[in-house]
Each structure stands twice: as C-alpha cells, then as structure tokens.
Short mmCIF file of C-alpha atoms in Angstrom, two decimals:
data_model
loop_
_atom_site.label_atom_id
_atom_site.label_comp_id
_atom_site.label_asym_id
_atom_site.label_seq_id
_atom_site.Cartn_x
_atom_site.Cartn_y
_atom_site.Cartn_z
CA MET A 1 188.33 100.28 10.29
CA ASP A 2 189.56 103.72 11.30
CA GLU A 3 188.92 105.33 14.66
CA GLN A 4 186.20 107.68 13.47
CA ALA A 5 184.23 104.81 11.95
CA LEU A 6 184.61 102.78 15.13
CA ILE A 7 183.43 105.71 17.24
CA HIS A 8 180.45 106.15 14.96
CA GLU A 9 179.60 102.46 15.24
CA ALA A 10 180.02 102.53 18.99
CA GLN A 11 177.77 105.57 19.24
CA ARG A 12 175.10 103.52 17.53
CA GLY A 13 175.43 100.94 20.29
CA SER A 14 178.03 98.54 18.91
CA LEU A 15 179.91 97.12 21.85
CA ASP A 16 182.33 95.32 19.54
CA ALA A 17 183.35 98.61 17.95
CA PHE A 18 183.79 100.20 21.33
CA ASN A 19 185.86 97.30 22.59
CA THR A 20 188.19 97.70 19.61
CA LEU A 21 188.71 101.29 20.75
CA VAL A 22 189.26 100.07 24.31
CA LEU A 23 192.00 97.70 23.19
CA HIS A 24 193.66 100.48 21.27
CA HIS A 25 193.66 103.00 24.12
CA GLN A 26 193.76 100.86 27.24
CA ASP A 27 197.53 101.06 27.74
CA SER A 28 197.71 104.84 27.69
CA ILE A 29 194.56 105.19 29.79
CA PHE A 30 195.86 102.70 32.33
CA ASN A 31 199.25 104.42 32.48
CA THR A 32 197.63 107.79 33.00
CA ALA A 33 195.56 106.42 35.86
CA LEU A 34 198.61 104.67 37.26
CA ARG A 35 200.69 107.84 37.32
CA ILE A 36 197.86 109.89 38.77
CA LEU A 37 196.88 107.36 41.44
CA GLY A 38 200.24 105.71 42.03
CA ASP A 39 198.69 102.30 42.61
CA ASP A 40 198.16 99.42 40.17
CA ASP A 41 194.88 98.17 41.56
CA LEU A 42 193.33 101.58 41.90
CA ALA A 43 194.53 102.44 38.41
CA ALA A 44 192.93 99.27 36.99
CA ASP A 45 189.64 100.09 38.72
CA ALA A 46 189.73 103.66 37.47
CA THR A 47 190.52 102.49 33.93
CA GLN A 48 187.61 100.08 33.90
CA GLU A 49 185.33 102.72 35.33
CA ALA A 50 186.53 105.24 32.76
CA PHE A 51 185.75 102.95 29.82
CA LEU A 52 182.36 102.10 31.23
CA SER A 53 181.54 105.74 31.75
CA ALA A 54 182.90 106.55 28.28
CA PHE A 55 180.60 104.00 26.67
CA LYS A 56 177.59 105.33 28.51
CA SER A 57 178.30 108.94 27.64
CA LEU A 58 179.59 108.30 24.14
CA SER A 59 176.78 110.33 22.64
CA SER A 60 178.31 113.43 24.23
CA PHE A 61 181.49 113.00 22.17
CA ARG A 62 181.23 115.54 19.39
CA GLY A 63 184.42 114.90 17.49
CA GLY A 64 187.96 116.14 18.00
CA SER A 65 190.57 114.13 19.83
CA PHE A 66 189.04 110.93 21.12
CA LYS A 67 192.13 110.31 23.22
CA ALA A 68 191.68 113.66 24.96
CA TRP A 69 188.03 112.86 25.55
CA LEU A 70 188.97 109.49 27.04
CA MET A 71 191.60 111.17 29.19
CA ARG A 72 188.91 113.35 30.60
CA THR A 73 186.84 110.35 31.62
CA VAL A 74 189.84 108.68 33.22
CA THR A 75 190.71 111.86 35.11
CA ASN A 76 187.18 111.96 36.48
CA ALA A 77 187.40 108.28 37.33
CA CYS A 78 190.65 108.93 39.19
CA TYR A 79 189.03 111.69 41.21
CA ASP A 80 186.14 109.34 42.02
CA GLU A 81 188.55 106.58 42.96
CA LEU A 82 190.44 108.87 45.30
CA ARG A 83 187.21 110.02 46.86
CA ARG A 84 186.13 106.42 47.26
CA GLN A 85 189.37 105.49 48.94
CA LYS A 86 188.98 108.51 51.20
CA ARG A 87 192.52 109.29 50.45
CA ARG A 88 193.75 112.83 50.39
CA PRO A 89 194.54 113.60 46.73
CA THR A 90 197.91 115.16 47.43
CA THR A 91 199.44 117.34 50.02
CA PRO A 92 200.66 120.55 48.50
CA LEU A 93 204.09 120.96 49.93
CA GLU A 94 203.86 124.68 49.61
CA PRO A 95 200.46 126.05 50.50
CA ASP A 96 200.90 129.30 48.69
CA THR A 97 201.41 128.01 45.17
CA GLU A 98 200.07 131.12 43.52
CA ASP A 99 203.11 133.09 44.57
CA GLY A 100 205.92 132.62 42.09
CA GLU A 101 208.58 133.43 44.63
CA GLU A 102 207.65 130.45 46.71
CA MET A 103 208.83 128.20 43.90
CA ASP A 104 212.42 129.16 44.55
CA SER A 105 212.34 127.80 48.04
CA PRO A 106 213.78 124.29 48.29
CA ARG A 107 212.61 123.74 51.87
CA TRP A 108 209.93 121.24 50.91
CA LEU A 109 212.52 118.96 49.34
CA ALA A 110 213.66 117.68 52.70
CA ASP A 111 210.73 115.23 52.68
CA PRO A 112 210.96 114.05 56.26
CA GLY A 113 207.90 111.88 55.78
CA LEU A 114 209.70 109.24 53.75
CA SER A 115 209.61 106.02 55.76
CA PRO A 116 212.36 103.39 55.51
CA GLU A 117 210.01 101.21 53.47
CA GLN A 118 209.35 104.06 51.13
CA GLU A 119 213.05 104.72 50.86
CA LEU A 120 213.61 101.14 49.85
CA GLU A 121 210.84 101.41 47.32
CA ALA A 122 212.28 104.58 45.94
CA ASP A 123 215.57 102.94 45.04
CA GLU A 124 214.53 102.93 41.48
CA LEU A 125 214.11 105.97 39.38
CA GLU A 126 210.56 105.05 38.50
CA HIS A 127 209.59 104.92 42.14
CA ALA A 128 211.35 108.18 42.79
CA LEU A 129 209.44 109.81 39.98
CA GLN A 130 206.18 108.34 41.17
CA HIS A 131 206.93 109.53 44.67
CA CYS A 132 207.46 113.05 43.38
CA LEU A 133 204.32 112.86 41.26
CA ASP A 134 202.32 111.69 44.26
CA ASN A 135 203.43 114.78 46.11
CA LEU A 136 202.01 117.11 43.49
CA PRO A 137 198.57 118.61 43.86
CA MET A 138 196.07 116.67 41.79
CA GLU A 139 195.49 119.40 39.23
CA PHE A 140 199.24 119.75 38.59
CA LYS A 141 199.71 116.03 38.40
CA THR A 142 197.01 115.40 35.79
CA VAL A 143 198.47 118.07 33.53
CA VAL A 144 202.08 116.95 33.79
CA VAL A 145 201.16 113.28 33.34
CA MET A 146 199.22 114.01 30.18
CA ALA A 147 201.71 116.44 28.71
CA ASP A 148 205.02 114.84 29.64
CA VAL A 149 204.28 111.19 30.33
CA GLN A 150 201.65 110.74 27.63
CA GLY A 151 203.11 113.31 25.26
CA MET A 152 199.81 115.05 24.57
CA ASP A 153 199.89 118.58 23.22
CA TYR A 154 198.61 121.57 25.15
CA SER A 155 195.26 121.79 23.38
CA GLU A 156 194.55 118.10 24.01
CA VAL A 157 195.40 118.48 27.67
CA ALA A 158 193.15 121.56 27.86
CA ILE A 159 190.26 119.48 26.49
CA ALA A 160 191.00 116.59 28.82
CA VAL A 161 191.27 118.72 31.94
CA HIS A 162 188.64 121.19 30.83
CA VAL A 163 190.55 124.32 31.72
CA PRO A 164 191.87 127.15 29.52
CA LEU A 165 195.15 126.80 27.67
CA GLY A 166 196.78 129.48 29.83
CA THR A 167 196.04 127.49 32.96
CA ILE A 168 197.58 124.40 31.37
CA LYS A 169 200.80 126.29 30.64
CA SER A 170 200.95 127.63 34.14
CA ARG A 171 200.27 124.29 35.83
CA LEU A 172 202.71 122.46 33.61
CA ALA A 173 205.53 124.91 34.31
CA ARG A 174 205.02 124.77 38.04
CA ALA A 175 204.63 121.01 38.08
CA ARG A 176 207.87 120.53 36.16
CA LEU A 177 209.78 122.81 38.46
CA ARG A 178 208.43 121.08 41.53
CA LEU A 179 209.30 117.69 40.12
CA ARG A 180 212.79 118.80 39.29
CA GLU A 181 213.31 120.07 42.78
CA CYS A 182 211.82 116.93 44.29
CA LEU A 183 214.09 114.74 42.17
CA GLN A 184 217.17 116.50 43.44
CA GLY A 185 216.60 114.46 46.57
CA PHE A 186 217.27 111.34 44.51
CA THR A 187 220.36 112.43 42.60
CA GLU A 188 222.03 109.06 43.10
CA LEU A 189 219.18 107.49 41.15
CA LEU A 190 219.35 109.81 38.21
CA PRO A 191 221.18 108.46 35.18
CA ALA A 192 224.79 109.55 35.29
CA SER A 193 224.62 110.94 31.82
CA PHE A 194 221.35 112.66 32.41
CA ARG A 195 222.73 116.14 32.80
CA LEU A 196 224.73 115.73 29.64
CA GLU A 197 221.73 114.41 27.72
CA GLU A 198 219.27 116.94 28.92
CA GLY A 199 220.86 119.69 26.89
CA SER A 200 220.00 117.86 23.70
CA SER A 201 216.56 116.69 24.76
CA ALA A 202 214.79 120.00 24.04
CA MET B 1 212.20 134.18 38.82
CA ASN B 2 208.57 135.06 38.68
CA GLN B 3 205.59 133.00 37.59
CA ARG B 4 205.42 134.68 34.22
CA ASP B 5 209.05 133.84 33.41
CA LEU B 6 208.55 130.27 34.53
CA GLU B 7 205.56 129.83 32.21
CA LEU B 8 207.45 131.45 29.36
CA LEU B 9 210.41 129.12 29.82
CA SER B 10 208.17 126.05 30.00
CA SER B 11 206.30 127.05 26.85
CA TYR B 12 209.59 127.89 25.14
CA LEU B 13 210.86 124.42 26.00
CA ASP B 14 207.83 122.87 24.28
CA GLY B 15 208.24 125.07 21.23
CA GLN B 16 205.05 126.93 21.99
CA LEU B 17 206.59 130.35 21.35
CA LYS B 18 206.66 131.05 17.65
CA SER B 19 209.90 132.16 16.09
CA SER B 20 208.14 135.29 14.86
CA ASP B 21 207.02 136.05 18.39
CA ALA B 22 208.68 139.11 19.87
CA GLU B 23 208.43 137.49 23.28
CA ARG B 24 210.55 134.58 22.16
CA ALA B 25 213.28 136.86 20.83
CA ARG B 26 213.24 138.79 24.08
CA LEU B 27 213.45 135.57 26.12
CA GLU B 28 216.33 134.25 24.07
CA ARG B 29 218.20 137.50 24.62
CA ARG B 30 217.62 137.22 28.35
CA LEU B 31 218.66 133.56 28.36
CA SER B 32 221.98 134.40 26.76
CA SER B 33 222.71 136.99 29.43
CA ASP B 34 221.05 135.52 32.53
CA PRO B 35 222.56 132.28 33.88
CA ASN B 36 219.80 131.91 36.47
CA LEU B 37 217.18 131.87 33.77
CA ARG B 38 219.22 129.30 31.88
CA ALA B 39 219.45 127.16 35.01
CA VAL B 40 215.68 127.15 35.42
CA LEU B 41 215.26 126.21 31.78
CA ASP B 42 217.68 123.34 32.32
CA ASP B 43 215.73 122.24 35.37
CA LEU B 44 212.48 122.22 33.47
CA ARG B 45 214.09 120.32 30.63
CA ALA B 46 215.55 117.80 33.04
CA ALA B 47 212.17 117.22 34.67
CA ARG B 48 210.48 116.76 31.32
CA GLY B 49 213.23 114.41 30.19
CA LEU B 50 212.82 112.21 33.26
CA LEU B 51 209.06 112.07 32.91
CA ARG B 52 209.40 111.07 29.30
CA GLN B 53 211.64 108.23 30.41
CA LEU B 54 208.97 106.74 32.63
CA PRO B 55 208.31 103.29 31.27
CA MET B 56 204.90 102.73 29.69
CA ARG B 57 203.40 99.80 31.49
CA LYS B 58 201.21 97.33 29.71
CA ALA B 59 197.62 97.18 30.89
CA PRO B 60 197.40 94.33 33.42
CA ARG B 61 194.33 92.96 31.65
CA ASN B 62 191.93 93.82 28.89
CA PHE B 63 189.39 96.44 29.90
CA THR B 64 186.85 95.51 27.24
CA LEU B 65 183.24 95.77 28.31
CA THR B 66 180.79 92.90 28.45
CA PRO B 67 177.09 93.27 27.61
CA LYS B 68 176.33 92.62 31.25
CA MET B 69 178.55 95.49 32.36
CA VAL B 70 176.72 97.95 30.16
CA GLY B 71 173.32 96.52 31.04
CA LYS B 72 172.58 95.39 27.52
CA ASN B 73 170.09 92.63 26.72
CA PRO B 74 170.88 90.09 24.06
CA PRO B 75 169.34 90.94 20.70
CA LEU B 76 166.18 88.92 20.12
CA PRO B 77 165.22 87.48 16.74
CA ARG B 78 163.12 89.64 14.43
CA THR B 79 160.22 87.22 14.71
CA TYR B 80 160.05 87.65 18.47
CA PRO B 81 157.54 90.52 18.49
CA ALA B 82 155.21 88.50 16.25
CA PHE B 83 155.26 85.61 18.70
CA ARG B 84 154.68 87.99 21.54
CA PHE B 85 151.67 89.50 19.80
CA VAL B 86 150.13 86.12 18.96
CA THR B 87 150.68 84.82 22.48
CA ALA B 88 149.20 87.89 24.07
CA LEU B 89 146.20 87.82 21.76
CA ALA B 90 145.59 84.10 22.32
CA THR B 91 145.82 84.59 26.08
CA LEU B 92 143.39 87.48 25.95
CA LEU B 93 140.93 85.57 23.78
CA PHE B 94 141.27 82.51 25.98
CA PHE B 95 140.22 84.41 29.08
CA PHE B 96 137.51 86.19 27.13
CA THR B 97 135.97 82.95 25.86
CA MET B 98 136.30 81.38 29.27
CA GLY B 99 134.49 84.33 30.75
CA ILE B 100 131.73 84.21 28.21
CA ASN B 101 131.20 80.50 28.64
CA PHE B 102 131.11 80.93 32.37
CA LEU B 103 128.71 83.86 32.42
CA ALA B 104 126.39 82.80 29.62
CA PRO B 105 124.40 80.20 31.60
CA GLN B 106 123.85 82.65 34.44
CA MET B 107 122.68 85.37 32.10
CA ALA B 108 120.40 83.05 30.29
CA SER B 109 118.77 82.01 33.53
CA GLN B 110 118.38 85.57 34.77
CA ALA B 111 116.61 87.10 31.86
CA PRO B 112 116.22 85.67 28.45
CA ALA B 113 115.76 89.14 27.04
CA PHE B 114 118.90 90.32 28.65
CA GLY B 115 121.31 90.87 25.84
CA MET B 116 125.00 91.05 25.80
CA GLY B 117 124.90 94.81 26.16
CA GLY B 118 123.12 94.57 29.44
CA GLY B 119 125.66 92.13 30.70
CA GLY B 120 128.43 94.62 30.21
CA ALA B 121 126.95 97.28 32.38
CA PRO B 122 127.89 95.94 35.79
CA ASP B 123 131.49 95.85 34.73
CA VAL B 124 131.42 99.56 34.11
CA TYR B 125 130.05 100.31 37.48
CA SER B 126 132.17 97.83 39.29
CA ALA B 127 135.10 100.15 38.93
CA GLN B 128 133.37 102.69 41.10
CA GLU B 129 131.53 100.57 43.56
CA ALA B 130 132.87 97.11 43.19
CA PRO B 131 131.42 95.32 46.19
CA ALA B 132 127.98 96.82 45.91
CA VAL B 133 127.70 95.98 42.26
CA THR B 134 128.95 92.48 42.29
CA GLU B 135 126.86 91.42 45.18
CA ALA B 136 123.85 93.39 44.35
CA PRO B 137 121.95 90.86 42.28
CA ALA B 138 122.46 88.01 44.67
CA GLU B 139 121.84 89.69 47.95
CA GLU B 140 121.70 93.22 49.18
CA PRO B 141 125.12 93.94 50.67
CA SER B 142 124.53 96.81 53.01
CA ALA B 143 121.22 98.13 53.94
CA ALA B 144 122.55 101.51 54.92
CA LEU B 145 124.23 102.11 51.63
CA ALA B 146 121.76 100.55 49.28
CA PRO B 147 118.59 99.33 50.79
CA MET B 148 116.59 96.99 48.71
CA PRO B 149 115.17 99.35 46.21
CA THR B 150 111.90 99.16 44.59
CA PRO B 151 112.39 99.87 40.95
CA THR B 152 110.96 103.34 41.40
CA PRO B 153 114.04 105.35 42.37
CA ALA B 154 116.14 103.52 39.88
CA ALA B 155 113.70 104.31 37.19
CA GLU B 156 114.69 107.95 37.30
CA SER B 157 118.19 107.14 36.19
CA ALA B 158 117.56 104.09 34.08
CA PRO B 159 114.18 104.46 32.49
CA VAL B 160 114.88 101.98 29.75
CA LEU B 161 115.13 99.08 32.09
CA THR B 162 112.19 99.85 34.27
CA ALA B 163 110.22 96.98 32.91
CA LEU B 164 112.79 94.51 34.02
CA PRO B 165 113.05 93.13 37.48
CA PRO B 166 115.71 94.73 39.66
CA SER B 167 118.69 93.70 37.63
CA ALA B 168 122.32 94.19 38.44
CA GLU B 169 122.38 97.41 36.53
CA ASP B 170 119.45 98.90 38.34
CA THR B 171 120.75 98.06 41.71
CA ALA B 172 124.16 99.30 40.85
CA ARG B 173 122.89 102.59 39.58
CA SER B 174 120.79 103.18 42.56
CA ALA B 175 123.72 102.32 44.76
CA VAL B 176 126.03 104.67 42.97
CA GLU B 177 123.83 107.57 42.11
CA THR B 178 121.30 107.83 44.85
CA PRO B 179 122.73 106.55 48.04
CA ALA B 180 121.99 109.72 49.96
CA GLU B 181 118.31 109.93 49.26
CA LYS B 182 117.68 106.46 50.50
CA ASN B 183 116.30 105.95 53.91
CA ALA B 184 117.84 103.48 56.20
CA ALA B 185 116.39 100.14 55.45
CA PRO B 186 114.06 99.02 58.13
CA GLU B 187 114.06 95.39 57.24
CA GLU B 188 117.58 94.20 56.86
CA GLY B 189 116.91 90.70 57.94
CA LEU B 190 114.18 90.30 55.48
CA GLN B 191 116.32 91.41 52.63
CA LEU B 192 118.87 88.76 53.27
CA ASP B 193 116.21 86.17 53.14
CA GLN B 194 114.76 87.51 49.98
CA PRO B 195 115.41 84.96 47.30
CA PRO B 196 117.83 86.21 44.71
CA LEU B 197 116.93 85.90 41.12
CA PRO B 198 119.33 83.25 39.91
CA ASP B 199 117.63 80.63 41.96
CA ALA B 200 117.03 78.51 38.96
CA GLN B 201 120.18 77.75 37.08
CA PRO B 202 119.69 75.34 34.27
CA LEU B 203 123.37 75.00 33.65
CA ALA B 204 123.19 71.73 31.88
CA GLU B 205 120.72 72.90 29.34
CA VAL B 206 122.57 76.01 28.22
CA GLN B 207 125.07 75.58 25.46
CA PRO B 208 128.24 77.64 25.92
CA PRO B 209 128.45 80.33 23.23
CA VAL B 210 132.01 79.37 22.35
CA ALA B 211 132.76 75.79 21.54
CA PRO B 212 135.14 74.23 24.09
CA VAL B 213 137.45 73.19 21.28
CA TRP B 214 138.18 76.85 20.62
CA VAL B 215 138.97 77.51 24.24
CA VAL B 216 141.38 74.60 24.29
CA LEU B 217 142.90 75.73 21.02
CA LEU B 218 143.47 79.25 22.33
CA ALA B 219 145.01 77.90 25.51
CA GLY B 220 147.27 75.72 23.41
CA ILE B 221 148.39 78.63 21.23
CA ALA B 222 149.07 80.79 24.30
CA LEU B 223 151.12 78.07 25.95
CA LEU B 224 153.02 77.24 22.79
CA GLY B 225 153.74 80.91 22.16
CA ALA B 226 155.05 81.37 25.68
CA LEU B 227 157.29 78.36 25.29
CA VAL B 228 158.66 79.54 21.95
CA MET B 229 159.36 82.99 23.44
CA LEU B 230 161.17 81.43 26.35
CA LEU B 231 163.25 79.31 24.00
CA MET B 232 164.09 82.33 21.85
CA ARG B 233 165.29 84.27 24.88
CA ARG B 234 167.41 81.37 26.10
CA LEU B 235 169.04 80.85 22.72
CA ALA B 236 169.71 84.58 22.27
CA ALA B 237 171.30 84.82 25.71
CA GLU B 238 173.47 81.79 25.01
CA ARG B 239 174.64 83.13 21.66
CA TRP B 240 175.38 86.49 23.34
CA ARG B 241 177.46 84.83 26.01
CA ARG B 242 179.50 82.88 23.51
CA LYS B 243 180.35 86.06 21.61
#
C-alpha cells in the first residue's frame, strides 16, 4: 500500500495504517529529534510525542510532503520537550546575529565552557558535530538538521518550520558558517582527507 | 562578506541558483576573482559535507501507537446496540410494571373511580413541590404552606374533581397554586390526627394489573442482556489487546 493510501486510511481512524507510516518514518524522525535535542532519551520522548500528536491532528494534513508535515510535529515536540526540561534551547554565541559582519568574527570559537568530560566526549567527530549543533540557536539548528542531516529540500524545510523560503536560505547559510567555524576547534577530529574531498562534494 | 553574499553562496552550493539566473553568472565571476568569497564557499561546503556524514541512528525502539495511547475503545460487535436497546427497554418495563403492581392496590383502595389518568397527576406536580405532593394525601405536611383545605379553594383550579374527596391532585394543586391566599392553619394538631384516606388497604384482595410472571421475565431479560453486553465488551477488549 502506498503512502497516500495509508494516510487516507489513517485519517479514517485506522491505527494499523498509521503505525505502518510510523515504522517507515521513525528513524528519520528520531534522528531529527536527536540532532535537535542532543540526547537519546529526550529524542525518544519527543519522537513518541510527535507521532501521537500527528495521529491526533492527522485530519489537518491536506496533502503535500507527509515527511515535512511529520517534521513539523517533531519540531514542535522538541520545543515542548525543551520547555519541559526547563533547559535553555541554545545560547547564541553571538547575540547580534542579524549583522552579517559579526559572522566573520571567530571569537566565539574559543568555547571556554567545554568541561574535561565534554572534551572526552567530543573525541569523536559525531560528538564534535553534536556539540556544535547544540551551540546553535534553535531556529538555526532545526533548519540545518532538516536540510543537511536529513537531506530535505528548501521547500520541505519551509513547510516543516513554517517560515518563508527566504528565511530558510538565510538561516541555513548562517548555520553552516557557524558550524564550520565551530568545527575548526576540532580539526584533529576531522577526516584527514576531508579538505580534499570537500571540493568534489558540491 | 555580507549576509546577502553568504545566502547567495549557500544557495549556490545547493544548486538553488538557476543557470539562467543573472545572479549566478555574476556570483561565478566574483568567485573566480575573489579568493575570500571562494574560501567562504569552501567553508560552507565543508560544513555541509560533515553534516551529511553524521551517521543515521536507528530508532531505539518502535514508536507505534497503541489503542490505549490514542484513547481508542475496542470496536464492539454490530449486534451490541441491539442488545443495549433490548436491555434498556426490559429494565424500563420491569420498573414500570413493578411500579404499577405496587401502586395499583393503593389506588384501588383510595377511589374505585380513580382512573389511571388521575394517578399520573401527582407525578407531574411532584417535580415542582415534591414533598408537599407526596405527603399530601396521607397527612398534611405543613400547615403554613398548605393548611388542610376544604375542597372549595381547590375547586377553582380543578373543577372536574370537585366531587371527589380531597385527593392527591387537589391537595397538590392547592399547595402549588394558592399557597398565598391560605390563612395560617389554626388547628395543626388536629390535622395530623385526621385519618388519611388509605386507612383501609385490602391488599390481598387486589390483583396486580401485571402478572408476576411478566415482571420476572422482564427482570430476567434485563439481567441476561446486561450479562451479554458485559461479555461482549470483555471479548472485544481481549481481541483488541491481542492485536
């Protein structure tokens, strides 16, 4: 049964049809939550909450990309989860992010807040990346996770985040630059051939 | 490097600038002549490349929903509403027949000419003045509210029943409609002693209007229906859980 048929069945109340959709999307939804929240348990909670909320509001899905629609529910669930944990979403390292010139400043890369435990944890590239993602403002993080980690296109991300396409482009560009600058603090972790490969990765 | 250039480079990297776009041609010209711009493009590409390398983790468990999580009840068999209707009807009829059988001897003793229609009247009034109505025929409840009336004031509102002795209906009407025009009863003690009408109750001689076998039958149907409904619910819930 194709996705549209399953969605239609689920909209008529079929839990089995919806669960088939859950099984199909749960990995990408969980990974999105994981990269946004940076914690396995919180990500699992947010994923479960997202699917529950998706089932309840399935009637509001009016076609288009179901994945983007699900991403929207998981983003909301992540926000709720963060609120519940009373955790600050992220600390913008540069308060004045609207000013393009600020982006050239590498001062924030120093990252004096990294504890020895965190340093140990960051000895893998994945942890380093997650550390840099965690330091992004929430709205930047959601966009870059969907576009670059999940490989969604701009229009899908715009639906998921519910902001105009222009804002997506702007957030994505700034998020990528910030991540690149953050990762320069972990050069020893980057693959040796990375700089050679990057030229061909476009 | 301004914000506009950064966005252009990022979009260019994702192939969002069309080849026919004049902006793309302009950017490519600038890229070939501006090493700083090229460096930023490389940085953006490097960041995107690293993010794409992030391993996709498998979901730690299945996030499928259970009926309980979505607050769904197990689907009941199609015959369930029929059983519910029959059970409800049997229960209603059971209480109705019980009521009739219980009231019939009393009515018969009160007034042989008192038909079923007359018996219904107190019920109507009981909604408004429950205590006064129910107690009215047996003994006068409160002298201040409804002193023992002679049939005269009641006759104004219920002329049809004037010939009858002060029945429940009369008393009730007088209690409801004309409490204000009554004077305080001077002889409260006497009223309590006044013998109420149903002093003679030939219970044994009156045949109940509904045969007891019917009452038992209705009770049986109601009980059986309730049991079947319970069983249906249990089975449906069990089947739902096994799913």
